[in-house]
Short mmCIF file of C-alpha atoms in Angstrom, two decimals:
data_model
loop_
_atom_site.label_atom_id
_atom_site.label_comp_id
_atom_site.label_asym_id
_atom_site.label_seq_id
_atom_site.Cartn_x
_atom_site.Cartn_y
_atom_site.Cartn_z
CA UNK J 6 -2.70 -231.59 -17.49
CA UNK J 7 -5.15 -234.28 -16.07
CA UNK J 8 -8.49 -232.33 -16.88
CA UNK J 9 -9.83 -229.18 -19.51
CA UNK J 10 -13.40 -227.51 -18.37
CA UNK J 11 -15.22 -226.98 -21.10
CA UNK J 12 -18.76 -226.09 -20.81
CA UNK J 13 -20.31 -227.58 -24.28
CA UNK J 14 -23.79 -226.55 -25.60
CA UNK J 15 -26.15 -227.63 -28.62
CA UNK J 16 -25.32 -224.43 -30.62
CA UNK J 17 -22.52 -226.33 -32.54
CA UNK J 18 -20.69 -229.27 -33.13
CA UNK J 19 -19.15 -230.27 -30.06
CA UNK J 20 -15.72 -231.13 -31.67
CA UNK J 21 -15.49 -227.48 -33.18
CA UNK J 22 -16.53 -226.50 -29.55
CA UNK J 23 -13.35 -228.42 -28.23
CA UNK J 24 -11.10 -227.41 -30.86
CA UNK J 25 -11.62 -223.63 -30.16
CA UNK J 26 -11.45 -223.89 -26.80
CA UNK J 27 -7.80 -225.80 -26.88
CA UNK J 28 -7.13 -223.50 -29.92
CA UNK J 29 -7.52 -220.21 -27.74
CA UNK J 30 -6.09 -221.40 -24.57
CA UNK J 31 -2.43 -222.17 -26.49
CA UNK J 32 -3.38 -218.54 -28.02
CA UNK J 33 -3.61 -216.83 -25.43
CA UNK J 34 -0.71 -218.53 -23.97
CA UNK J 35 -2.97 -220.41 -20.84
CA UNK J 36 -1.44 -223.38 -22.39
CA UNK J 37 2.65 -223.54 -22.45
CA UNK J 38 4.45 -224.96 -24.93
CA UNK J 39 5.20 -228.72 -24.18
CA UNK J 40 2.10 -228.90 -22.04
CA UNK J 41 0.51 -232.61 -21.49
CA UNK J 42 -3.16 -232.62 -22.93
CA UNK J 43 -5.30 -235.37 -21.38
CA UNK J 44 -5.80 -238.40 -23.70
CA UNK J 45 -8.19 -238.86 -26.01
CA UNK J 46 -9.83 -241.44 -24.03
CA UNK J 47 -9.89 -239.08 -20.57
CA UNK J 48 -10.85 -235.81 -22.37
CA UNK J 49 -14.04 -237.83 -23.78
CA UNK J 50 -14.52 -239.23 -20.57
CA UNK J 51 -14.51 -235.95 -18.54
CA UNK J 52 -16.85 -234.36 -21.19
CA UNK J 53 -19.21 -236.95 -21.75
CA UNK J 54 -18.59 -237.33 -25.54
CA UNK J 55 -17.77 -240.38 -28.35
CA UNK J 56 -13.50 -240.77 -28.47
CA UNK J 57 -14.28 -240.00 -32.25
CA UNK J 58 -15.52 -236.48 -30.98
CA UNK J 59 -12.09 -235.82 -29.29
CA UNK J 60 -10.35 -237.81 -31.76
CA UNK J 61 -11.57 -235.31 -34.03
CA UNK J 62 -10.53 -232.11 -32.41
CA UNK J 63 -7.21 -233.41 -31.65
CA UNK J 64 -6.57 -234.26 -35.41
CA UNK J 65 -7.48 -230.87 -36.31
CA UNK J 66 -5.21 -229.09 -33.94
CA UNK J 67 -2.65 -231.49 -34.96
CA UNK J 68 -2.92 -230.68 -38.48
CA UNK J 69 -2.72 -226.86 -37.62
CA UNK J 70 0.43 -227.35 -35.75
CA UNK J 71 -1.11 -226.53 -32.33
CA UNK J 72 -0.43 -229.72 -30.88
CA UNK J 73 2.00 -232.64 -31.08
CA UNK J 74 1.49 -236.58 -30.67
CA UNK J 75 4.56 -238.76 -29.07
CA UNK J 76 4.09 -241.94 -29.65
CA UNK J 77 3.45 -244.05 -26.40
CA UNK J 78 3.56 -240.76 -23.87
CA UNK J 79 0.31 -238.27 -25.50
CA UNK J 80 -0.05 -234.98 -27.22
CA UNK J 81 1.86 -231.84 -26.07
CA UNK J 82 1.41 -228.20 -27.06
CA UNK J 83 3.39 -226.93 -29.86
CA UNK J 84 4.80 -223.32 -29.38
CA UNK J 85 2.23 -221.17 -31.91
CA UNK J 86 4.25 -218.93 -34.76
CA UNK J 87 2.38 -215.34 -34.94
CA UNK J 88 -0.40 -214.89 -37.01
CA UNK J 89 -0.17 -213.60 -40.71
CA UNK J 90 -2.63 -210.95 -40.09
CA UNK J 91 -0.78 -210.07 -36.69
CA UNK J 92 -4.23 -210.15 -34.66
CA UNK J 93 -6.16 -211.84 -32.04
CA UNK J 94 -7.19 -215.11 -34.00
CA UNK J 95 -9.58 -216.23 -30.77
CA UNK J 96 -13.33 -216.93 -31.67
CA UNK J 97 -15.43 -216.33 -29.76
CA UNK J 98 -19.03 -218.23 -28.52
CA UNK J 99 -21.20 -215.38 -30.56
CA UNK J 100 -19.03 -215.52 -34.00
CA UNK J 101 -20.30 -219.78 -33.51
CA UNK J 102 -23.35 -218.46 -33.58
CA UNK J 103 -25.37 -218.15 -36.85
CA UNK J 104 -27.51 -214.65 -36.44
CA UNK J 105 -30.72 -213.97 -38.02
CA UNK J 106 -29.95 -210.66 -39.27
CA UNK J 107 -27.60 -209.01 -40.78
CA UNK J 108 -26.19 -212.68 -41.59
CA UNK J 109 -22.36 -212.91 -41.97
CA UNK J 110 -20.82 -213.36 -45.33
CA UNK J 111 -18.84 -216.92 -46.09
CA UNK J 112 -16.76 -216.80 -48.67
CA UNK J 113 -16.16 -219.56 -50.66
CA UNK J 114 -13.60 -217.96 -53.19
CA UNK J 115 -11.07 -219.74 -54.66
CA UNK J 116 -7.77 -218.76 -55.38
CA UNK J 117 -6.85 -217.81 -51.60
CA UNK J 118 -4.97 -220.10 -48.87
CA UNK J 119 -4.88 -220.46 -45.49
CA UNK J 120 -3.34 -217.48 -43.79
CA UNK J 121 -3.73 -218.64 -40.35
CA UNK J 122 -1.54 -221.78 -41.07
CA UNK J 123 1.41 -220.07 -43.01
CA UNK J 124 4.12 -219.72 -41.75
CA UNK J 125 5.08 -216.42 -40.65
CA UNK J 126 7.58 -216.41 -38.81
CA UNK J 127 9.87 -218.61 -40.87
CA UNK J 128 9.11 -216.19 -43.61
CA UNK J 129 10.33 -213.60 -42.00
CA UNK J 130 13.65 -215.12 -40.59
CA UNK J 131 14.43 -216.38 -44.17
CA UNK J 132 13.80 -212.33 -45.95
CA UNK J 133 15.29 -210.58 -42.89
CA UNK J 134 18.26 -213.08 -44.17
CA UNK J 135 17.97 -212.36 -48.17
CA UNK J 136 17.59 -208.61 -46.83
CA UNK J 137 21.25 -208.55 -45.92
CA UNK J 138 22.93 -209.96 -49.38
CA UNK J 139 23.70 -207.08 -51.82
CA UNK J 140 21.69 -208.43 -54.92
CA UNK J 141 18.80 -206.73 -53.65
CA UNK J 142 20.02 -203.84 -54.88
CA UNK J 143 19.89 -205.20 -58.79
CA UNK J 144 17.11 -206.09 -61.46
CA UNK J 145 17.84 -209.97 -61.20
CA UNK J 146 18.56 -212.58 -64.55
CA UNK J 147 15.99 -212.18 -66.70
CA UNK J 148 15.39 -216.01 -66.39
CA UNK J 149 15.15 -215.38 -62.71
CA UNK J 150 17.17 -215.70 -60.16
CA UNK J 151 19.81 -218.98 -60.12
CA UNK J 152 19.38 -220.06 -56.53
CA UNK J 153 15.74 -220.01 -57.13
CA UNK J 154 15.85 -221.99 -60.25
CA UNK J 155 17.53 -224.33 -59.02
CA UNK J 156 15.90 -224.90 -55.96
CA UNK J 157 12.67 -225.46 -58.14
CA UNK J 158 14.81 -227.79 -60.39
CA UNK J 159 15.76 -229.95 -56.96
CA UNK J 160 11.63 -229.91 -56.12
CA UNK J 161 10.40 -231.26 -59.50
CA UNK J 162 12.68 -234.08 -59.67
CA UNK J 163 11.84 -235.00 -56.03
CA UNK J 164 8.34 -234.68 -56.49
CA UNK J 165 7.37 -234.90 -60.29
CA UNK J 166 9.52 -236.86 -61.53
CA UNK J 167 11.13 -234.04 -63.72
CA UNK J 168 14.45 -234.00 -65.49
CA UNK J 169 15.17 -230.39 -65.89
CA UNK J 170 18.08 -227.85 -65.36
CA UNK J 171 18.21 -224.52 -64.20
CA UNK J 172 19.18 -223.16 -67.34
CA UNK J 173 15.21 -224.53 -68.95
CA UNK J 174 13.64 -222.41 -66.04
CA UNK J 175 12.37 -219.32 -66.63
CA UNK J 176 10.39 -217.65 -63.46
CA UNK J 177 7.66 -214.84 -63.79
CA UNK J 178 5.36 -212.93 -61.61
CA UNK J 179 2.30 -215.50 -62.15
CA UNK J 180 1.64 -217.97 -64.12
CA UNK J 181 -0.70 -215.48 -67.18
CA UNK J 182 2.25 -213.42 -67.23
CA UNK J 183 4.68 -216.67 -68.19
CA UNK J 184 1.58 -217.54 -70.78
CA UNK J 185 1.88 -214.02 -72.23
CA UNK J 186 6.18 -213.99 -73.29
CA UNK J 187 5.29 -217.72 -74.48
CA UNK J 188 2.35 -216.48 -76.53
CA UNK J 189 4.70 -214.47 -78.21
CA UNK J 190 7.15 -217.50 -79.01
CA UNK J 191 4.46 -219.48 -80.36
CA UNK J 192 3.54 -216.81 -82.47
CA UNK J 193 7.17 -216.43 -84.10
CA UNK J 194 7.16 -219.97 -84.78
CA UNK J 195 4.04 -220.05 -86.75
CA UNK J 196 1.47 -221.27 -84.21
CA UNK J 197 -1.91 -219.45 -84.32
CA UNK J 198 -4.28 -221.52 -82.51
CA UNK J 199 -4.45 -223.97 -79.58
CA UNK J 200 -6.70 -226.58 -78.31
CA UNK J 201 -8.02 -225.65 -75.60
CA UNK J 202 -10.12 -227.86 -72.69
CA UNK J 203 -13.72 -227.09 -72.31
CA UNK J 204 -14.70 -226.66 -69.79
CA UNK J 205 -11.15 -224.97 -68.82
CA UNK J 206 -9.11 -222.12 -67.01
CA UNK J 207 -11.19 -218.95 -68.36
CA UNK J 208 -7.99 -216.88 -67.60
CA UNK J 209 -5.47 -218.66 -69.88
CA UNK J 210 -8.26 -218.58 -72.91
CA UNK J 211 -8.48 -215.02 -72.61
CA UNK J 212 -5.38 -214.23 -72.47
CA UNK J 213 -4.63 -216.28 -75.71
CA UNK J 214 -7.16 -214.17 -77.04
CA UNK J 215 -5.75 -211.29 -76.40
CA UNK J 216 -2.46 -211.97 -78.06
CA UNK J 217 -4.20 -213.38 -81.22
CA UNK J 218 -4.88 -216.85 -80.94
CA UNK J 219 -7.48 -218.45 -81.93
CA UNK J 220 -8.85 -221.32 -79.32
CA UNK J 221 -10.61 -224.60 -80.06
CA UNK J 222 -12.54 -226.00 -77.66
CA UNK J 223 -12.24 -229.70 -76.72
CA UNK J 224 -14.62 -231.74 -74.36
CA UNK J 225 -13.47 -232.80 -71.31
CA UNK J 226 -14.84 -236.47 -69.67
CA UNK J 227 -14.35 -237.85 -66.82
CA UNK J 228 -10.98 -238.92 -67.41
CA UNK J 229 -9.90 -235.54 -68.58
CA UNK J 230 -9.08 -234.18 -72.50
CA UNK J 231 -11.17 -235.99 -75.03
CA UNK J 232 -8.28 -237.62 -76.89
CA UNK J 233 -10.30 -238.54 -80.11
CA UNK J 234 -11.89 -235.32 -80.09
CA UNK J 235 -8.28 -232.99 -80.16
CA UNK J 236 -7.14 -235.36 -82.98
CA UNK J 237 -9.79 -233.85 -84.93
CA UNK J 238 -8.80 -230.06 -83.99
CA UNK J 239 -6.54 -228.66 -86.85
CA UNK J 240 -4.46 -226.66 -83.87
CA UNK J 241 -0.71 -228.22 -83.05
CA UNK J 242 -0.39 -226.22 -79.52
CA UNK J 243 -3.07 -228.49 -76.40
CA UNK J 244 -3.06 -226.54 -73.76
CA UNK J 245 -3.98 -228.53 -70.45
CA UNK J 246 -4.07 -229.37 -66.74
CA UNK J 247 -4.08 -233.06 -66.54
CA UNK J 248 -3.06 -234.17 -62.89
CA UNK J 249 -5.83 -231.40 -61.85
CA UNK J 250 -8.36 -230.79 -64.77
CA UNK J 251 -9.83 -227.56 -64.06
CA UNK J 252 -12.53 -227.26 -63.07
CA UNK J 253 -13.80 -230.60 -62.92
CA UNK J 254 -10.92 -232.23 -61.01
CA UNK J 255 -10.70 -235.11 -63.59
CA UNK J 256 -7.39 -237.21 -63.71
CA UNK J 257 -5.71 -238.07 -66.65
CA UNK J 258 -5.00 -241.83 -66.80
CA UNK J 259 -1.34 -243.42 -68.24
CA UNK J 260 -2.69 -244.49 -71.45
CA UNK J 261 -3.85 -240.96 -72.32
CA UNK J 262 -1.16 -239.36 -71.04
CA UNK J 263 1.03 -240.98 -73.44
CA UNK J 264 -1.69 -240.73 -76.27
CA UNK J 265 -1.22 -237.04 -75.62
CA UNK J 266 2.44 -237.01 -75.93
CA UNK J 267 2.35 -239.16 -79.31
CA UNK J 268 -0.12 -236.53 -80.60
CA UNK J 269 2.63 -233.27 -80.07
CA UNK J 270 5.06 -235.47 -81.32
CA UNK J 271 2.84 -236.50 -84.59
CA UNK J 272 1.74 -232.68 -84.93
CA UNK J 273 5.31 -231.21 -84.52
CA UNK J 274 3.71 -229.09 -81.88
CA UNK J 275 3.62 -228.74 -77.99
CA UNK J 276 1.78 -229.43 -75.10
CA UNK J 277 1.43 -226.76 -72.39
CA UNK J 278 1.01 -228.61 -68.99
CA UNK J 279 -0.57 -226.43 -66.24
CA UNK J 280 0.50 -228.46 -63.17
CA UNK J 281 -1.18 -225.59 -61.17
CA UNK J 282 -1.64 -227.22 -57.84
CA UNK J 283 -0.43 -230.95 -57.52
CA UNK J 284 1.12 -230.79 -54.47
CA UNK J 285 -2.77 -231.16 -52.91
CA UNK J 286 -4.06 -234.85 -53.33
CA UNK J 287 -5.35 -236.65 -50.48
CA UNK J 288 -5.87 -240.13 -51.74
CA UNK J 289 -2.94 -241.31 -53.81
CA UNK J 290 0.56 -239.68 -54.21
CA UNK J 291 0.78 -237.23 -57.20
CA UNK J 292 0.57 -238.33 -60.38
CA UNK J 293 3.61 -238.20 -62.54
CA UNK J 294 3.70 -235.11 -64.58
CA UNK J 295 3.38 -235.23 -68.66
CA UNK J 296 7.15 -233.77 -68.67
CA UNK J 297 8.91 -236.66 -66.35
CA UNK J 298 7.08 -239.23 -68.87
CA UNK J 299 9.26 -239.14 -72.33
CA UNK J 300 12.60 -237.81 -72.17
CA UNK J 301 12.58 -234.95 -74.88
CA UNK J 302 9.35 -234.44 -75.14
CA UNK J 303 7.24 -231.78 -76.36
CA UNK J 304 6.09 -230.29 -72.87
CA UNK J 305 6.38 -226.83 -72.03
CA UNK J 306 5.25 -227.26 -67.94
CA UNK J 307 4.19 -224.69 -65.83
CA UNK J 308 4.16 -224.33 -61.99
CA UNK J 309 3.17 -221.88 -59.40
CA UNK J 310 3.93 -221.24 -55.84
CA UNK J 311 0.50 -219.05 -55.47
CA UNK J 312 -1.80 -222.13 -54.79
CA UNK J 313 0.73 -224.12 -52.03
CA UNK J 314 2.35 -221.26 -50.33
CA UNK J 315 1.13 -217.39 -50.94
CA UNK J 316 -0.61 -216.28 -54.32
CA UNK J 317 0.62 -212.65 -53.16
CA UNK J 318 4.19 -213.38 -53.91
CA UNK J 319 3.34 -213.99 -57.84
CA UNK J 320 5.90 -216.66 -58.45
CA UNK J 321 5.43 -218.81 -60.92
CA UNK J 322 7.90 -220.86 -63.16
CA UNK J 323 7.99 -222.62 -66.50
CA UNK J 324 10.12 -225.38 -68.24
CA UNK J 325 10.91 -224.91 -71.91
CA UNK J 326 11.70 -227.80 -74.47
CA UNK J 327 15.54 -226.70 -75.45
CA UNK J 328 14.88 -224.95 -79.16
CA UNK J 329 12.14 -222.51 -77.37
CA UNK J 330 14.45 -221.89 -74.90
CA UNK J 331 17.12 -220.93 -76.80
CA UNK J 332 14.78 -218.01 -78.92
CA UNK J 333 13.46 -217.03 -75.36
CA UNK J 334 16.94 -216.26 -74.75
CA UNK J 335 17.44 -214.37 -77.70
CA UNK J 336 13.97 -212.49 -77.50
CA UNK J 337 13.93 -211.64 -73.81
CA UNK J 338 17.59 -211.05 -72.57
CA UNK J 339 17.02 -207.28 -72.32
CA UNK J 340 13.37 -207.73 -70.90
CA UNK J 341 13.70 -207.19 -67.34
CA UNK J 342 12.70 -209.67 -64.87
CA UNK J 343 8.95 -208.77 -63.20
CA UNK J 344 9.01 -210.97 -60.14
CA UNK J 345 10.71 -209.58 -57.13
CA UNK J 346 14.52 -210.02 -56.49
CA UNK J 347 13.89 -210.31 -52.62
CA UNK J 348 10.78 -212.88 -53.32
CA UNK J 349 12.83 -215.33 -55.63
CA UNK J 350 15.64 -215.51 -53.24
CA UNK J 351 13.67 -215.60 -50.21
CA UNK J 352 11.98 -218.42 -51.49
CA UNK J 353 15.03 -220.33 -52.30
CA UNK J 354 16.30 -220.12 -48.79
CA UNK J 355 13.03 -220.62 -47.68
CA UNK J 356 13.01 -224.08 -49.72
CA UNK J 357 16.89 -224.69 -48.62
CA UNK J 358 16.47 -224.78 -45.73
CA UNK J 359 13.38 -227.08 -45.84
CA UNK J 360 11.19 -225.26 -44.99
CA UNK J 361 8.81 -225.66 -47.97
CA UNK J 362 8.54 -229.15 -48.02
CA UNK J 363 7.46 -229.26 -44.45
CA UNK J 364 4.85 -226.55 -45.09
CA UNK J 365 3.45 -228.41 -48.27
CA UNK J 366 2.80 -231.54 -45.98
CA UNK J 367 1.43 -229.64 -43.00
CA UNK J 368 -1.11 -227.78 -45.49
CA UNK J 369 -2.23 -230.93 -46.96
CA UNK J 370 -2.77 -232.57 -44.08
CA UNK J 371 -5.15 -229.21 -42.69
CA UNK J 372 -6.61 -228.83 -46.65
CA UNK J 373 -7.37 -232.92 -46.45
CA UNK J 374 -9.32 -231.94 -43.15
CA UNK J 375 -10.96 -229.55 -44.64
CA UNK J 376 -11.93 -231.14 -47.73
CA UNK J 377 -13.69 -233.66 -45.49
CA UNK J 378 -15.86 -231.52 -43.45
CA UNK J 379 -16.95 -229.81 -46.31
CA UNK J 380 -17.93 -233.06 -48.60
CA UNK J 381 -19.96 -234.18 -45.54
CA UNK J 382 -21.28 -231.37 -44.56
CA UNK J 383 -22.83 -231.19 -47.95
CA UNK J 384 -23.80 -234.63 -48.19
CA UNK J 385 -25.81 -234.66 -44.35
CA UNK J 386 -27.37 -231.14 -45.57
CA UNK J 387 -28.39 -232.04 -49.25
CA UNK J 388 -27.62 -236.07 -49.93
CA UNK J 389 -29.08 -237.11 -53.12
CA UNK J 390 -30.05 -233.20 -54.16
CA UNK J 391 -26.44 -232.91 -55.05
CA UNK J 392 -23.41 -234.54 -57.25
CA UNK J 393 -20.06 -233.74 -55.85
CA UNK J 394 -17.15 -233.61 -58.05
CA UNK J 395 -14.00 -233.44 -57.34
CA UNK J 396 -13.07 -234.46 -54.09
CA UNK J 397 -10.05 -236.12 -54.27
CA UNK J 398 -7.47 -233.19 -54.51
CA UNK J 399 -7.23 -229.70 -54.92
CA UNK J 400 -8.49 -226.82 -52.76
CA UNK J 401 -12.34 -226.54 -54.38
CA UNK J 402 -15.38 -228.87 -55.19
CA UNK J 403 -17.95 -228.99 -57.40
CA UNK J 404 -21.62 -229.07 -56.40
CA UNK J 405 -23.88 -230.12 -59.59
CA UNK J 406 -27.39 -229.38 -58.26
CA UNK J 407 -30.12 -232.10 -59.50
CA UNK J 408 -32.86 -230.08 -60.49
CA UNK J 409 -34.14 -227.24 -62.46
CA UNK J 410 -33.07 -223.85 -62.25
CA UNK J 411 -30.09 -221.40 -62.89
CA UNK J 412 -26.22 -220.34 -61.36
CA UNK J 413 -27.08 -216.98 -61.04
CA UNK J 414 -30.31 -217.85 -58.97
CA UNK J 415 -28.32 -220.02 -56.99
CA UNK J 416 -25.68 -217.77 -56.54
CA UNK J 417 -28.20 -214.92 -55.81
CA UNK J 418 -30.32 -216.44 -53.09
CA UNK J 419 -26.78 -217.56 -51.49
CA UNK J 420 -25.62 -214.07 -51.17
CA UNK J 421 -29.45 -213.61 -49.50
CA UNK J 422 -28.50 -215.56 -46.63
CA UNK J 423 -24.39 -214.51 -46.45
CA UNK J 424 -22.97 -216.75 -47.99
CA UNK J 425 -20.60 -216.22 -51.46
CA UNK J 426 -20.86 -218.60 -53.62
CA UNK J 427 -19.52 -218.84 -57.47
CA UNK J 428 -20.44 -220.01 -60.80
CA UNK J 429 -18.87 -223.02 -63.38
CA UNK J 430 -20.51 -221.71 -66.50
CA UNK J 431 -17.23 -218.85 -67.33
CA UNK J 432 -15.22 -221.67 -67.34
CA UNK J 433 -16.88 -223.34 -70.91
CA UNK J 434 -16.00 -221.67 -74.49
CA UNK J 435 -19.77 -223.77 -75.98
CA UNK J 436 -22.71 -222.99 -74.22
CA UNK J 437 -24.29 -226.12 -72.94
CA UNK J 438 -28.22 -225.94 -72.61
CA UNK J 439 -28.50 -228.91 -71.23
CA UNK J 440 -26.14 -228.45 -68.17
CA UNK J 441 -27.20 -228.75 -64.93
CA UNK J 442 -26.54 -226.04 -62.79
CA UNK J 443 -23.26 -226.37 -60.92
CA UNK J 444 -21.66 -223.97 -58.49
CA UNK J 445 -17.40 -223.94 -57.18
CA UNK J 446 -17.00 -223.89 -53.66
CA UNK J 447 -13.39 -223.11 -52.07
CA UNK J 448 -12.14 -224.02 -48.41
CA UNK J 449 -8.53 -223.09 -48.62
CA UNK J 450 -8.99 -219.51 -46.79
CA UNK J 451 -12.42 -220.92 -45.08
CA UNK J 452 -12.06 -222.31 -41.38
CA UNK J 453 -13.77 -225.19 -40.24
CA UNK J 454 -16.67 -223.84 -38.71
CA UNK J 455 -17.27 -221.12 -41.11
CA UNK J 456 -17.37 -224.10 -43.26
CA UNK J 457 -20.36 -225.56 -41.43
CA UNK J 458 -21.94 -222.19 -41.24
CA UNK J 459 -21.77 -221.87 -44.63
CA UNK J 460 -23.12 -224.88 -45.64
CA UNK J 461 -26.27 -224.59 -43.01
CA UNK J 462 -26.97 -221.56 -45.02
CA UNK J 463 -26.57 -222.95 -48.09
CA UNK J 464 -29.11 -225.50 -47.05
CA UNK J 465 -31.48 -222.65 -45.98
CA UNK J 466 -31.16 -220.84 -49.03
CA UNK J 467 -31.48 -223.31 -51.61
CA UNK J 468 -33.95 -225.58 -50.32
CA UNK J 469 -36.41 -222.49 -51.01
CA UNK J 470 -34.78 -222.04 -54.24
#
């Protein structure tokens, strides 16, 4: 194809403008598969725009798996897999632009992924598959299904660094659930409090809670865990998220890591490692996990497919340190496995055939994307106004406002001008009067321009704030 007509206006970015415009023509099928797209260099000619402008809509398509690039020939059209919602994904020129009234509502939840980027059809290939086997008839191990396990086995050693067997796997339908049955280990074996990060995941301290235990707080820096301050905590159970702190994104150096290890060891306790989403950095590799550091050591990890693949599945899966495994065993042989027989083996011939690992590297190539526009976006709308934190991995930010005022304001006059926005302050045990306020923004489900939109209202409704 030696030119693409695209009439481009002022109403938006112009490399949004181009993206859509590519976007719906392969849609709607204008544009066959294996198609020549004009080069970077002719497209920006024939519109009248930088190379970085084209540059940039091309890498986005590419990222989504619209497009191809051959080296030395160009980029072709990929052939598009169906949509996970099954409907028209075109946007149209009005849904670009930003209405006066009533405003639409941008959602910057966390906790969802990208739906138009997952992939469907290979899904559905791999259960149609599973559908035909007979065990889908049956309850399943209680430890979870085998192939599953050790699939997930093959995938931690590859890409944590993890030593592990199938037989120290146990999977469960989320990751609170797996927290709950090892609640009630910990319990048994005499544990009644943990140290707990703070700020920290507001879900596993109230579920802790709930079974008993008591939690005590410990501060996080900017490195992570405050290792002097959880030597002086009386509990023998951390519970933490080090390659990921959450909220604040902090990374756990080396030296700590190990400081934390010689402290479960010292303590004859444990550390529970939430490794919740390190598949998503966009800087460095991933960081070794505290498991894959010390052979034998005190680490009861837990993983989840919810944040890199579908949260809707509930799969999650945890490692046990041998002598906890063996009482789970004992305990929870006649408890009857909660995640889905036809989910845990889909999965696992989803991830034989390899499948997953070439979805984790096409959604952190489209969540790296995304990451960007949104840290610049913020910093062109608000520059020295705001501190971002956390930009380096995962599928949220942090936006510490500098000045006076309250989340809940914040949050209200957002919702004012359509856009959803959500508060940090759940996530600390201590109330901190000093704080400044802070609000978490997630992209995952978000697409690039309803990023932008949401940001230009963000600007309009907190510059009055």
């Amino acid at each position: 194809m030696n030119e693409l007509l695209i009439n481009l206006n002022d109403t938006y970015s112009k490399y949004i403008q181009i993206y859509h415009f590519i976007r719906s023509l392969i849609e709607d099928g204008q544009l066959e598969e294996n198609t020549a797209l004009p080069s970077i260099r002719q497209l920006a000619k024939q519109l009248g725009v930088s190379r970085n402008t084209t540059l940039t809509a091309y890498e986005q398509l590419l990222a989504e798996g619209y497009i191809r690039s051959e080296p030395k020939k160009g980029y072709y059209v990929e052939p598009v897999e169906e949509s996970i919602t099954g409907v028209d994904r075109k946007v149209s020129s009005a849904e670009l632009h930003i209405p006066d009234h009533p405003r639409p509502l941008i959602d910057f939840r966390i906790g969802s992924v990208d739906g138009q980027a997952f992939p469907l059809q290979k899904w559905r290939k791999c259960t149609n598959t599973i559908m035909l086997q007979p065990y889908i008839y049956t309850y399943g191990h209680y430890q979870g299904e085998p192939e599953l396990r050790m699939q997930i086995a093959q995938y931690l050693l590859q890409s944590r660094g993890i030593r592990t067997s199938m037989d120290q796997l146990i999977i469960g339908s989320g990751t609170q659930q797996l927290l709950l049955h090892l609640s009630i280990l910990l319990k048994i074996n005499g544990y009644d409090s943990l140290a707990v990060e703070d700020p920290g995941y507001d879900g596993a301290r109230t579920l802790f809670h709930m079974q008993g235990l008591q939690t005590e707080p410990v501060q996080v820096t900017s490195r992570g865990i405050d290792i002097s301050e959880l030597k002086r905590c009386k509990s023998r159970i951390a519970y933490v998220t080090p390659s990921h702190q959450f909220p604040t994104g902090a990374v756990l150096p080396a030296a700590e890591r190990y400081q934390l290890l010689k402290w479960a060891e010292e303590r004859q306790g444990y550390i529970i490692e939430d490794d919740y989403d390190s598949e998503f950095r966009y800087r460095h590799q991933p960081i070794p996990a505290l498991a894959s550091l010390q052979q034998g050591a005190q680490v009861i990890y837990l993983g989840t497919f919810s944040k890199g693949f579908l949260p809707s599945i509930r799969l999650s899966y945890m490692i046990l340190p041998p002598v906890l495994m063996e009482q789970y065993a004992r305990m929870f042989t006649f408890v009857e496995q909660s995640a889905s027989v036809i989910h845990q083996q889909t999965m696992a011939y989803f991830m034989k055939q390899g499948y997953w690992s070439s979805h984790v590297r096409k959604m952190r190539a489209i969540y790296r994307r995304k990451m960007q526009v949104l840290v610049n976006a913020l910093q062109e709308s608000f520059g020295k106004q705001i501190r971002i934190i956390g930009s380096h991995s995962g599928l949220y930010i942090l936006v510490e406002l500098q000045q006076s005022g309250h989340e809940n304001e914040l949050i209200r006059q957002a919702l004012h001008h359509g856009v959803q926005v959500y508060p940090t302050s759940r996530y600390y045990s201590l109330l901190k009067v000093d704080r400044k306020p802070t609000i978490q923004l997630g992209f995952s489900n978000l697409t690039i321009e309803q990023i932008g939109v949401g940001v230009q209202l963000l600007k309009e409704a907190w510059g009055r704030v």
